[in-house]
CSV table of C-alpha atoms in Angstrom, one decimal:
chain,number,residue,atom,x,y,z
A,225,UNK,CA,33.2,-97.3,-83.5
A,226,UNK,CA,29.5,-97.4,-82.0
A,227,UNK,CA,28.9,-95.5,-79.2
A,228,UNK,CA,25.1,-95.6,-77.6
A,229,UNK,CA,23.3,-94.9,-74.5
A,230,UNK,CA,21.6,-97.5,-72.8
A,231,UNK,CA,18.9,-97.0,-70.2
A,232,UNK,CA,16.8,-99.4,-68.5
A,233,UNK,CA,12.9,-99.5,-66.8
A,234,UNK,CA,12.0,-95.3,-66.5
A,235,UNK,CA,8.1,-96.9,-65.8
A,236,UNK,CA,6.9,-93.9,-66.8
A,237,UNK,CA,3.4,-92.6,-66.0
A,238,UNK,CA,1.9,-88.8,-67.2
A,239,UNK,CA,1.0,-87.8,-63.7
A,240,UNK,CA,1.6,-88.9,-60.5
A,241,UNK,CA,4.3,-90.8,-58.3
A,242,UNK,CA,6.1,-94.3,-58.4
A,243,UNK,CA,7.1,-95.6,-55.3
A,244,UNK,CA,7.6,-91.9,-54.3
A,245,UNK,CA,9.7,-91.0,-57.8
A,246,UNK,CA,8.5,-88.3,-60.0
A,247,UNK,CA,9.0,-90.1,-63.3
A,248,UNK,CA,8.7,-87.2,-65.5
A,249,UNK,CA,11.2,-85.1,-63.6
A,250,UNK,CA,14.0,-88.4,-63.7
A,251,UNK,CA,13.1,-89.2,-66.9
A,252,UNK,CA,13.6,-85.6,-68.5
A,253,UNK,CA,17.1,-84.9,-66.5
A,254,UNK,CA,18.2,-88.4,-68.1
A,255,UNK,CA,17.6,-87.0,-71.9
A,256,UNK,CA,18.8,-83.6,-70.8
A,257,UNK,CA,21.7,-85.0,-69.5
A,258,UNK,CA,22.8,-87.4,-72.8
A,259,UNK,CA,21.7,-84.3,-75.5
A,260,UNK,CA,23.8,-82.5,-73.5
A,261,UNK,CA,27.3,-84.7,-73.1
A,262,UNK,CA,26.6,-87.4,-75.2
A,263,UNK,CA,24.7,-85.6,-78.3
A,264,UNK,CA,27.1,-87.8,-80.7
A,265,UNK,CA,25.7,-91.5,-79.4
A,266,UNK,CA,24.7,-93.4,-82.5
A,267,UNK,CA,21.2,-94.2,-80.7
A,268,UNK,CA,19.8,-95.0,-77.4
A,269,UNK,CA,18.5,-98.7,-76.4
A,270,UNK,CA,15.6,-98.7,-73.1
A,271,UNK,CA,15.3,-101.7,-72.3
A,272,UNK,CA,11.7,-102.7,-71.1
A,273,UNK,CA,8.8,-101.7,-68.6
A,274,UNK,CA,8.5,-97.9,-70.8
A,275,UNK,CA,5.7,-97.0,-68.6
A,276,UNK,CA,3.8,-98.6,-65.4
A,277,UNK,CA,0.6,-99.3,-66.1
A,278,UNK,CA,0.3,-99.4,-69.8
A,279,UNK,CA,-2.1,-97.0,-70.7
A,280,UNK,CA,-2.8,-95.0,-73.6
A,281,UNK,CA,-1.7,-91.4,-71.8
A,282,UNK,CA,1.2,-92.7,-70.9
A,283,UNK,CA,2.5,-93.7,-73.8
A,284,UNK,CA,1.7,-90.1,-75.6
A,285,UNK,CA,3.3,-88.5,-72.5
A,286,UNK,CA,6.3,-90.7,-72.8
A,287,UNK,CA,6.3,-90.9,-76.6
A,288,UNK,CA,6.6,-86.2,-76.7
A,289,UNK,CA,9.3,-86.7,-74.0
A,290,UNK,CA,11.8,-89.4,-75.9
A,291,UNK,CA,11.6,-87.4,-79.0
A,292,UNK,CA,13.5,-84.5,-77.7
A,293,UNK,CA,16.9,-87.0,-77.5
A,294,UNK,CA,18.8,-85.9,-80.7
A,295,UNK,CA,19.6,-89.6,-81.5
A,296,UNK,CA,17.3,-92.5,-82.3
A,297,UNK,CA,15.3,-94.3,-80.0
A,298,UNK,CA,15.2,-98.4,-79.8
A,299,UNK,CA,11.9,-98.7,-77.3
A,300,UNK,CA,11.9,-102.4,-76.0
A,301,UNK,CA,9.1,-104.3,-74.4
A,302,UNK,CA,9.0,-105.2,-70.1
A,303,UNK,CA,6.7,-107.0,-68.3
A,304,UNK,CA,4.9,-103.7,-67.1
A,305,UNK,CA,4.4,-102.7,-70.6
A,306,UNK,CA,1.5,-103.4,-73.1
A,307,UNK,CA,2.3,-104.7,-76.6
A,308,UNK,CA,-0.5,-103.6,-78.7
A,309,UNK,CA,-0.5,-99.8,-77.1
A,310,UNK,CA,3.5,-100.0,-77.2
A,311,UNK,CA,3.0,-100.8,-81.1
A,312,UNK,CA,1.1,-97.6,-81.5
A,313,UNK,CA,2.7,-95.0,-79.8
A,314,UNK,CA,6.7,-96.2,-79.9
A,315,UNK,CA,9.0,-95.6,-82.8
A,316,UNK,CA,9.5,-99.4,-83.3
A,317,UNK,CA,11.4,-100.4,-86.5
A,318,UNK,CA,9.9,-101.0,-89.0
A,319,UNK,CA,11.6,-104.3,-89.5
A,320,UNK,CA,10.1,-105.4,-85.9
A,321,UNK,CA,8.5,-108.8,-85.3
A,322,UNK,CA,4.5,-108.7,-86.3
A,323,UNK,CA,3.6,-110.5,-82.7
A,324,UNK,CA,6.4,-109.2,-80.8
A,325,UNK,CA,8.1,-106.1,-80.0
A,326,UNK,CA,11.6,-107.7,-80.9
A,327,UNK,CA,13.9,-106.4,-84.0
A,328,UNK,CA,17.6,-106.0,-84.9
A,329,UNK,CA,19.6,-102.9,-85.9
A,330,UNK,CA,23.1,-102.8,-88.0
A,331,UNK,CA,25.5,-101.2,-87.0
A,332,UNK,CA,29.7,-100.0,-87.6
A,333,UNK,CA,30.7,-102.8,-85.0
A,334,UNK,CA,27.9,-105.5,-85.7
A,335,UNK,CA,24.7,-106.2,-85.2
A,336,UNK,CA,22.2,-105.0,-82.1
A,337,UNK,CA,19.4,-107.2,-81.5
A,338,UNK,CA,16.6,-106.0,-79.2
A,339,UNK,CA,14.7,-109.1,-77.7
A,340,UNK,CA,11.0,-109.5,-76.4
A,341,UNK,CA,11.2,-111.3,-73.4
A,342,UNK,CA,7.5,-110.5,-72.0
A,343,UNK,CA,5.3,-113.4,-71.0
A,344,UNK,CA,1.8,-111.7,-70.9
A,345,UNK,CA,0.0,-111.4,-67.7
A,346,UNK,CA,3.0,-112.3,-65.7
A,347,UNK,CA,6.2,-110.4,-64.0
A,348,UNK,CA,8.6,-113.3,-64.7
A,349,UNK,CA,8.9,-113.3,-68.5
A,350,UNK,CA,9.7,-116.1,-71.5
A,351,UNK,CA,10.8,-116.4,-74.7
A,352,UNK,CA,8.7,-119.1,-76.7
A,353,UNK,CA,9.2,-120.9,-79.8
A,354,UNK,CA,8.8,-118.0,-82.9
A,355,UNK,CA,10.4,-115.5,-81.1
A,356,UNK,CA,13.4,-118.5,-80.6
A,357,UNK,CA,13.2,-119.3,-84.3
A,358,UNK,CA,13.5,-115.7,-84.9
A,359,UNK,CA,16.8,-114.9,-82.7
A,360,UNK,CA,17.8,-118.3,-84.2
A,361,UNK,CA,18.1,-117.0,-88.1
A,362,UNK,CA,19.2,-113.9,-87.3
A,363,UNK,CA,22.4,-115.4,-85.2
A,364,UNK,CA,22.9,-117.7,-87.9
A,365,UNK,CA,22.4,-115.2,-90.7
A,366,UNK,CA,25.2,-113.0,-88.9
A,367,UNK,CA,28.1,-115.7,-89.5
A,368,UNK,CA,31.3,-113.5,-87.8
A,369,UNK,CA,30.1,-110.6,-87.3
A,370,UNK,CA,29.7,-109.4,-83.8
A,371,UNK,CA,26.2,-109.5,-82.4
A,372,UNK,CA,25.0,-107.5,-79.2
A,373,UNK,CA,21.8,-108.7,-77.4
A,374,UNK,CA,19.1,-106.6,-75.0
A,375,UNK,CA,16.8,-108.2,-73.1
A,376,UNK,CA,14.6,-107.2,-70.2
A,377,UNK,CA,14.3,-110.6,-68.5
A,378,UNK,CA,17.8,-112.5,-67.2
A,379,UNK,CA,17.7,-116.1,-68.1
A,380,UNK,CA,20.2,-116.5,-65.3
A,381,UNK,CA,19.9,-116.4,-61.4
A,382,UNK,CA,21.9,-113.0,-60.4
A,383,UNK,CA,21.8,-113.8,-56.9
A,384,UNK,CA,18.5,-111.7,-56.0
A,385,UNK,CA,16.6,-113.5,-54.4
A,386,UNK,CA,13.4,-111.7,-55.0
A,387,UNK,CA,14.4,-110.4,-58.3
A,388,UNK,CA,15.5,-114.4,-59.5
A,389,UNK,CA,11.8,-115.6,-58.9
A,390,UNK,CA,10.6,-113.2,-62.0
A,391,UNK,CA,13.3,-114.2,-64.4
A,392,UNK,CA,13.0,-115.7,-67.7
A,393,UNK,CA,11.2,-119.2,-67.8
A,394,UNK,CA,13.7,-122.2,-69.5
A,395,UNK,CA,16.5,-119.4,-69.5
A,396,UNK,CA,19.3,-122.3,-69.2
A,397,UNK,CA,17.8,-123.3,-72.9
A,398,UNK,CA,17.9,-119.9,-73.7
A,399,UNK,CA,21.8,-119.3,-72.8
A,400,UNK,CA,22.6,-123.0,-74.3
A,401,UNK,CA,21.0,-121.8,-77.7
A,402,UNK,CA,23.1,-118.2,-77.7
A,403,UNK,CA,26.2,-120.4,-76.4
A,404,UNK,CA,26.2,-122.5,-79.7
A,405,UNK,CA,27.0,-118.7,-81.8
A,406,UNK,CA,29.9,-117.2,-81.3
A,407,UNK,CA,28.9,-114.1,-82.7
A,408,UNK,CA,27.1,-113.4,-79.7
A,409,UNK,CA,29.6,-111.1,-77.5
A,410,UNK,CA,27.4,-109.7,-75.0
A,411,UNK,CA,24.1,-109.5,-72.9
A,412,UNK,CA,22.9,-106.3,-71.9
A,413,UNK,CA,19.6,-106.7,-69.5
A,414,UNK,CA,17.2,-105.0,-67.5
A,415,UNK,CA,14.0,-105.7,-65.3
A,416,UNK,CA,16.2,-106.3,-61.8
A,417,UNK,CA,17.1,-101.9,-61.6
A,418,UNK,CA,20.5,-103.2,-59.9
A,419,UNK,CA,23.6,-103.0,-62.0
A,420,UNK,CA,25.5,-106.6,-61.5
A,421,UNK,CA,28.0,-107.5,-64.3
A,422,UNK,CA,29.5,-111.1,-65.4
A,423,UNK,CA,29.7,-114.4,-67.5
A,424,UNK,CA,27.5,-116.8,-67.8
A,425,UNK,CA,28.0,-119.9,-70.6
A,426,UNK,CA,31.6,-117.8,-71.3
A,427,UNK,CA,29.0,-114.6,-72.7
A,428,UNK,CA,29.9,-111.2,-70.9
A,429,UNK,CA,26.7,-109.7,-69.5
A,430,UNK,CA,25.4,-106.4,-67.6
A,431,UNK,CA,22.2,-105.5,-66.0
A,432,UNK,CA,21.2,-101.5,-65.5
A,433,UNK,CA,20.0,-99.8,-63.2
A,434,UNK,CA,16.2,-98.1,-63.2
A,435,UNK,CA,16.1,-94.7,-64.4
A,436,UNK,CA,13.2,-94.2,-62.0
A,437,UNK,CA,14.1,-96.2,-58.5
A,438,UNK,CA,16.4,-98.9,-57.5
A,439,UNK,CA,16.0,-102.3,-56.2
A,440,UNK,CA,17.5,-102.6,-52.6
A,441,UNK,CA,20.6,-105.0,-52.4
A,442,UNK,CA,19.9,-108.7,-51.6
A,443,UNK,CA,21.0,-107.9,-47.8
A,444,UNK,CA,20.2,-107.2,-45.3
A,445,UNK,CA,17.0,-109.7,-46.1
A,446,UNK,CA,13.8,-108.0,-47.7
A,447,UNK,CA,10.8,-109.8,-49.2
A,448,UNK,CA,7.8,-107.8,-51.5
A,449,UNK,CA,5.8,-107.3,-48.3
A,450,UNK,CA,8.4,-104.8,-46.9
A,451,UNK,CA,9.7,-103.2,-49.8
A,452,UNK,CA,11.2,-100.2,-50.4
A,453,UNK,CA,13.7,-98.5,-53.2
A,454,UNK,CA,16.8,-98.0,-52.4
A,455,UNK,CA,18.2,-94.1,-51.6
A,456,UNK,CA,20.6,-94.8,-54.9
A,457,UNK,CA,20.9,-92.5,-57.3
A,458,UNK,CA,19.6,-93.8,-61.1
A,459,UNK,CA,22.3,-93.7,-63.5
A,460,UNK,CA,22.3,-94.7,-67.4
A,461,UNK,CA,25.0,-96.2,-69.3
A,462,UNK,CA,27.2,-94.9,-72.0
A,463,UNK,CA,28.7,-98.0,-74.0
A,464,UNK,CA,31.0,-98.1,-76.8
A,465,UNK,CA,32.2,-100.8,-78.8
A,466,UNK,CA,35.5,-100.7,-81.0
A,467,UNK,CA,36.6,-104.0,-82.9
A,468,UNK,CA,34.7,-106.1,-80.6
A,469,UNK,CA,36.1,-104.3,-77.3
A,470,UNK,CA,32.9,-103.5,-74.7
A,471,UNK,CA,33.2,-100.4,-72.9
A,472,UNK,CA,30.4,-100.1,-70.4
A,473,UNK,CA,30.0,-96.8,-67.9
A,474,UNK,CA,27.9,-96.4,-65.3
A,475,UNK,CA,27.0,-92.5,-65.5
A,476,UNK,CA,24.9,-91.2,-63.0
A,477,UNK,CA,22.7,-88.1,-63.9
A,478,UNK,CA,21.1,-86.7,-61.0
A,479,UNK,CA,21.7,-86.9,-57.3
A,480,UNK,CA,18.8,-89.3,-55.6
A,481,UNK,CA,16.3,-87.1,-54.1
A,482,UNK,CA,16.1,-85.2,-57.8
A,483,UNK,CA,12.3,-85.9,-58.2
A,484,UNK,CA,11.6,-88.1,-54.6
A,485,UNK,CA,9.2,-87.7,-52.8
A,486,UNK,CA,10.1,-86.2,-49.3
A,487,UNK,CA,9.3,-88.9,-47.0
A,488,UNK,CA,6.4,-87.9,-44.6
């Protein structure tokens, strides 16, 4: 059996607000929550955009806070996130990528593989030729045994509207490639901080919500002029695989105003 936590965009920062979210106080409750009821998780996957604007401090910050979670951490790469400081201050693997923040992890029930989907200077993101070559040995060098991917940028539309322009470039080559393995069981993404679950190309597929502040839903219409997070509570998820059988729970940890902002 593997269990592990799985939690998606906290954009942290060391001081300071996000979109009227305290980012230390959600991001603390979240690790106080999973030492605390799920202390026996095998590790914990956050998949992309660690902090918000990349700097130094924040990393440090974030770096003291994540190693109070009594399990291992797999840190992966967002388009708010900067790959050289992320290379510094993270526990990445030591089997991770030299150019990219992208690595794979062995576990009871198969193999995790934590992708880099970042396209630098840009909020939609890509996955180019060596970091395909590299996904494309490692599914091949898997043969039958199960596979589970994590990627910050969909290669799909999820019917966002706003969300879809910021995808993954080329992601219907991308799901044609993973649709050739059928090791691949599912897709486990982040970046859109809405939780939407599928198939797509016959793979299962779930997106989490932010730890930090959620995405409204696509109606009533909004555009990035008028903006705001939606009064959602964050939640994490708690998955567990036995003999190729997904288990995915959303779990929410705090109630939504924990660490808002009161509006003024």
């Amino acid at each position: 059996m593997l269990k592990a936590i799985w939690m998606s965009d906290p954009h942290f920062a060391y001081e300071g607000d996000i979109m009227g979210h305290d980012p230390r106080v959600r991001l603390q409750t979240a690790i106080d929550h999973i030492n605390q009821h799920h202390h026996d998780a095998r590790l914990c996957v956050i998949s992309g955009d660690m902090v918000n604007r990349g700097s130094e401090a924040d990393y440090e910050a974030l770096s003291k806070l994540l190693d109070q979670l009594v399990m291992p951490v797999l840190p992966m790469v967002g388009n708010h996130d900067d790959r050289i400081i992320f290379r510094s201050k993270m526990p990445v693997p030591d089997l991770c990528m030299e150019n990219f923040i992208q690595f794979s992890v062995s576990t009871p029930e198969g193999g995790v593989l934590c992708l880099d989907t970042q396209k630098h200077g840009s909020d939609a993101g890509e996955f180019c030729a060596q970091r395909r070559a590299w996904l494309q040995r490692a599914l091949k060098d898997a043969g039958s045994t199960p596979v589970y991917i994590f990627l910050h940028h969909p290669p799909m539309p999820l019917g966002l509207p706003m969300q879809d322009s910021e995808n993954m470039e080329n992601g219907e080559a991308f799901l044609d490639m993973l649709s050739e393995f059928e090791c691949v069981k599912y897709l486990f993404i982040g970046h859109v901080h809405r939780a939407i679950t599928g198939t797509v190309k016959g793979i299962p597929f779930s997106t989490m919500r932010s730890i930090l502040y959620q995405a409204p839903a696509p109606q009533p219409d909004w555009n990035w002029e008028t903006f705001k997070p939606a009064e959602e509570a964050p939640c994490l998820g708690v998955l567990t695989v036995v003999n190729e059988a997904v288990n995915l729970q959303f779990e929410q940890f705090c109630k939504f105003d924990h660490g808002v902002r009161p509006a003024i």
